[in-house]
C-alpha cells in the first residue's frame, strides 16, 4: 500500500513539474520565431498573466503592449505639438497623430480578431498599424524625426505580434 502511494506521489510531482516546464517554454518557443526575440520575451514575461497563458493569450499580451506603445507615442506627439514652432514639423506631427490614432484602432480590431479566431485578420490589421508607424517616421521632411525611437519600438512590438499571430494559424 505504501509503495503504491509513493509511486503515485512521485508520478504526480514529476507530472506537475513537467507541466510547469512546458508552460514556461511556451514564451521562449513563441519568441524564438520573432525577429526581436529579446524584446518579445521581455514584453511577455513582464505581464503576470503570461505564465499560464495560451498562444492566444500571448498574442493578446503582445497586442496590448503594442497598443500601449502607440498610446505613449500619441502622448509624445501631443507634448511636441505644444512646444514646436516649425510649421513642417507641426504638419508631420499632426499626420503622426492621425497615424497612431488609426494604428490603435487597427490593434483593437486585431484583439477582436483573436477573440473571433480570425487569425488571418490579425496580420492585416497589425501590418496596417506598422505601416502607420512607418508613415509617421517618413513624414518628417528634414529627415530627423523626434519620434524615431518611439516609431522603431512600435514597429518592433508589431513585428513580434505578427510572429506570434503566424503561429496561431
mmCIF file of C-alpha atoms in Angstrom:
data_model
loop_
_atom_site.group_PDB
_atom_site.id
_atom_site.type_symbol
_atom_site.label_atom_id
_atom_site.label_comp_id
_atom_site.label_asym_id
_atom_site.label_seq_id
_atom_site.Cartn_x
_atom_site.Cartn_y
_atom_site.Cartn_z
ATOM 1 C CA UNK A 1 0.000 0.000 0.000
ATOM 2 C CA UNK A 2 2.754 2.431 0.986
ATOM 3 C CA UNK A 3 4.752 1.552 -2.108
ATOM 4 C CA UNK A 4 1.856 2.414 -4.486
ATOM 5 C CA UNK A 5 1.226 5.664 -2.632
ATOM 6 C CA UNK A 6 4.892 6.624 -3.005
ATOM 7 C CA UNK A 7 4.801 5.877 -6.714
ATOM 8 C CA UNK A 8 1.586 7.880 -7.114
ATOM 9 C CA UNK A 9 3.086 10.883 -5.292
ATOM 10 C CA UNK A 10 6.285 10.676 -7.329
ATOM 11 C CA UNK A 11 4.412 10.494 -10.652
ATOM 12 C CA UNK A 12 2.157 13.387 -9.633
ATOM 13 C CA UNK A 13 5.138 15.510 -8.604
ATOM 14 C CA UNK A 14 7.014 14.805 -11.841
ATOM 15 C CA UNK A 15 3.898 15.499 -13.928
ATOM 16 C CA UNK A 16 3.336 18.856 -12.256
ATOM 17 C CA UNK A 17 6.971 19.781 -12.761
ATOM 18 C CA UNK A 18 6.890 18.857 -16.439
ATOM 19 C CA UNK A 19 3.644 20.773 -16.893
ATOM 20 C CA UNK A 20 5.274 23.915 -15.471
ATOM 21 C CA UNK A 21 8.345 23.443 -17.684
ATOM 22 C CA UNK A 22 6.198 23.149 -20.798
ATOM 23 C CA UNK A 23 4.243 26.299 -19.912
ATOM 24 C CA UNK A 24 7.463 28.154 -19.177
ATOM 25 C CA UNK A 25 8.890 27.149 -22.530
ATOM 26 C CA UNK A 26 5.891 28.465 -24.488
ATOM 27 C CA UNK A 27 7.186 32.029 -24.240
ATOM 28 C CA UNK A 28 10.704 31.026 -25.311
ATOM 29 C CA UNK A 29 9.393 28.854 -28.136
ATOM 30 C CA UNK A 30 6.975 31.536 -29.276
ATOM 31 C CA UNK A 31 9.528 34.340 -29.173
ATOM 32 C CA UNK A 32 12.133 32.138 -30.822
ATOM 33 C CA UNK A 33 10.302 32.729 -34.085
ATOM 34 C CA UNK A 34 10.296 36.532 -33.711
ATOM 35 C CA UNK A 35 12.814 38.952 -35.207
ATOM 36 C CA UNK A 36 13.127 40.773 -31.886
ATOM 37 C CA UNK A 37 13.377 37.780 -29.571
ATOM 38 C CA UNK A 38 14.698 39.586 -26.501
ATOM 39 C CA UNK A 39 12.039 42.300 -26.703
ATOM 40 C CA UNK A 40 9.390 39.630 -27.253
ATOM 41 C CA UNK A 41 10.396 37.660 -24.160
ATOM 42 C CA UNK A 42 10.788 40.799 -22.049
ATOM 43 C CA UNK A 43 7.361 42.063 -23.133
ATOM 44 C CA UNK A 44 5.556 38.789 -22.492
ATOM 45 C CA UNK A 45 7.291 37.960 -19.211
ATOM 46 C CA UNK A 46 6.531 41.461 -17.861
ATOM 47 C CA UNK A 47 2.833 40.567 -17.837
ATOM 48 C CA UNK A 48 1.922 38.373 -14.846
ATOM 49 C CA UNK A 49 -0.794 36.585 -16.827
ATOM 50 C CA UNK A 50 1.775 35.246 -19.305
ATOM 51 C CA UNK A 51 2.929 32.403 -17.051
ATOM 52 C CA UNK A 52 -0.206 30.346 -17.655
ATOM 53 C CA UNK A 53 -1.214 31.856 -20.987
ATOM 54 C CA UNK A 54 -2.046 30.013 -24.179
ATOM 55 C CA UNK A 55 -0.688 31.176 -27.519
ATOM 56 C CA UNK A 56 -3.868 33.258 -27.946
ATOM 57 C CA UNK A 57 -3.189 34.820 -24.558
ATOM 58 C CA UNK A 58 0.393 35.638 -25.505
ATOM 59 C CA UNK A 59 -0.848 37.272 -28.711
ATOM 60 C CA UNK A 60 -3.222 39.432 -26.658
ATOM 61 C CA UNK A 61 -0.414 40.446 -24.309
ATOM 62 C CA UNK A 62 1.794 41.385 -27.274
ATOM 63 C CA UNK A 63 -1.043 43.348 -28.881
ATOM 64 C CA UNK A 64 -1.708 45.212 -25.648
ATOM 65 C CA UNK A 65 1.987 46.120 -25.431
ATOM 66 C CA UNK A 66 1.948 47.456 -28.999
ATOM 67 C CA UNK A 67 -1.212 49.423 -28.256
ATOM 68 C CA UNK A 68 0.355 50.851 -25.103
ATOM 69 C CA UNK A 69 3.380 51.907 -27.147
ATOM 70 C CA UNK A 70 1.116 53.641 -29.672
ATOM 71 C CA UNK A 71 -0.712 55.489 -26.890
ATOM 72 C CA UNK A 72 2.589 56.568 -25.334
ATOM 73 C CA UNK A 73 3.706 57.865 -28.725
ATOM 74 C CA UNK A 74 0.458 59.805 -29.059
ATOM 75 C CA UNK A 75 1.305 61.439 -25.729
ATOM 76 C CA UNK A 76 4.759 62.361 -27.018
ATOM 77 C CA UNK A 77 3.174 63.844 -30.133
ATOM 78 C CA UNK A 78 0.800 65.955 -28.041
ATOM 79 C CA UNK A 79 3.730 67.267 -25.977
ATOM 80 C CA UNK A 80 5.769 68.068 -29.070
ATOM 81 C CA UNK A 81 2.840 69.887 -30.664
ATOM 82 C CA UNK A 82 2.710 72.218 -27.646
ATOM 83 C CA UNK A 83 6.367 73.204 -27.943
ATOM 84 C CA UNK A 84 7.180 73.032 -31.656
ATOM 85 C CA UNK A 85 7.187 76.193 -33.765
ATOM 86 C CA UNK A 86 8.331 74.783 -37.128
ATOM 87 C CA UNK A 87 5.335 74.531 -39.477
ATOM 88 C CA UNK A 88 6.692 71.496 -41.336
ATOM 89 C CA UNK A 89 7.290 69.634 -38.079
ATOM 90 C CA UNK A 90 3.822 70.592 -36.825
ATOM 91 C CA UNK A 91 2.278 69.235 -40.044
ATOM 92 C CA UNK A 92 4.263 65.997 -39.706
ATOM 93 C CA UNK A 93 3.277 65.655 -36.044
ATOM 94 C CA UNK A 94 -0.398 66.145 -36.912
ATOM 95 C CA UNK A 95 -0.075 63.405 -39.538
ATOM 96 C CA UNK A 96 1.638 61.187 -36.950
ATOM 97 C CA UNK A 97 -1.208 61.799 -34.533
ATOM 98 C CA UNK A 98 -3.691 60.578 -37.157
ATOM 99 C CA UNK A 99 -1.440 57.620 -37.983
ATOM 100 C CA UNK A 100 -1.230 56.476 -34.379
ATOM 101 C CA UNK A 101 -4.933 57.009 -33.817
ATOM 102 C CA UNK A 102 -5.533 54.720 -36.784
ATOM 103 C CA UNK A 103 -2.914 52.240 -35.535
ATOM 104 C CA UNK A 104 -4.690 51.977 -32.190
ATOM 105 C CA UNK A 105 -7.978 51.225 -33.947
ATOM 106 C CA UNK A 106 -6.294 48.536 -36.020
ATOM 107 C CA UNK A 107 -4.720 46.951 -32.948
ATOM 108 C CA UNK A 108 -8.154 46.946 -31.307
ATOM 109 C CA UNK A 109 -9.521 45.209 -34.392
ATOM 110 C CA UNK A 110 -6.716 42.662 -34.004
ATOM 111 C CA UNK A 111 -7.791 41.910 -30.434
ATOM 112 C CA UNK A 112 -11.315 41.326 -31.729
ATOM 113 C CA UNK A 113 -9.909 39.037 -34.429
ATOM 114 C CA UNK A 114 -8.186 36.896 -31.784
ATOM 115 C CA UNK A 115 -11.422 36.588 -29.840
ATOM 116 C CA UNK A 116 -13.223 35.523 -33.030
ATOM 117 C CA UNK A 117 -10.337 33.196 -34.046
ATOM 118 C CA UNK A 118 -9.960 35.150 -37.310
ATOM 119 C CA UNK A 119 -6.205 34.833 -37.219
ATOM 120 C CA UNK A 120 -5.593 35.958 -40.815
ATOM 121 C CA UNK A 121 -7.209 39.298 -39.974
ATOM 122 C CA UNK A 122 -4.580 39.910 -37.305
ATOM 123 C CA UNK A 123 -1.885 40.032 -39.983
ATOM 124 C CA UNK A 124 -3.909 42.522 -41.998
ATOM 125 C CA UNK A 125 -4.589 44.858 -39.076
ATOM 126 C CA UNK A 126 -1.145 44.701 -37.473
ATOM 127 C CA UNK A 127 0.597 45.213 -40.814
ATOM 128 C CA UNK A 128 -1.585 48.285 -41.374
ATOM 129 C CA UNK A 129 -0.669 49.568 -37.899
ATOM 130 C CA UNK A 130 3.042 49.063 -38.661
ATOM 131 C CA UNK A 131 2.605 50.994 -41.890
ATOM 132 C CA UNK A 132 1.064 53.851 -39.904
ATOM 133 C CA UNK A 133 4.150 53.985 -37.678
ATOM 134 C CA UNK A 134 6.440 53.888 -40.722
ATOM 135 C CA UNK A 135 4.414 56.662 -42.368
ATOM 136 C CA UNK A 136 4.856 58.796 -39.272
ATOM 137 C CA UNK A 137 8.614 58.335 -39.393
ATOM 138 C CA UNK A 138 8.784 59.125 -43.106
ATOM 139 C CA UNK A 139 6.663 62.262 -42.790
ATOM 140 C CA UNK A 140 9.433 64.489 -41.485
ATOM 141 C CA UNK A 141 10.942 66.441 -44.388
ATOM 142 C CA UNK A 142 14.170 67.244 -42.611
ATOM 143 C CA UNK A 143 14.811 63.537 -42.208
ATOM 144 C CA UNK A 144 15.242 63.807 -38.460
ATOM 145 C CA UNK A 145 12.097 62.725 -36.705
ATOM 146 C CA UNK A 146 11.762 63.465 -32.991
ATOM 147 C CA UNK A 147 9.832 60.187 -32.791
ATOM 148 C CA UNK A 148 12.400 57.798 -34.273
ATOM 149 C CA UNK A 149 12.908 55.802 -31.087
ATOM 150 C CA UNK A 150 9.165 55.539 -30.402
ATOM 151 C CA UNK A 151 8.390 54.608 -34.016
ATOM 152 C CA UNK A 152 11.122 51.966 -34.033
ATOM 153 C CA UNK A 153 9.951 50.442 -30.754
ATOM 154 C CA UNK A 154 6.359 50.379 -32.011
ATOM 155 C CA UNK A 155 7.467 48.667 -35.223
ATOM 156 C CA UNK A 156 9.421 46.037 -33.288
ATOM 157 C CA UNK A 157 6.469 45.322 -30.993
ATOM 158 C CA UNK A 158 4.174 44.965 -34.016
ATOM 159 C CA UNK A 159 6.686 42.669 -35.700
ATOM 160 C CA UNK A 160 6.609 40.461 -32.619
ATOM 161 C CA UNK A 161 2.802 40.406 -32.718
ATOM 162 C CA UNK A 162 2.981 39.209 -36.331
ATOM 163 C CA UNK A 163 5.453 36.464 -35.382
ATOM 164 C CA UNK A 164 3.047 35.245 -32.704
ATOM 165 C CA UNK A 165 -0.004 35.608 -34.949
ATOM 166 C CA UNK A 166 1.648 33.491 -37.641
ATOM 167 C CA UNK A 167 1.850 30.662 -35.110
ATOM 168 C CA UNK A 168 -1.890 30.840 -34.418
ATOM 169 C CA UNK A 169 -2.843 29.593 -37.872
#
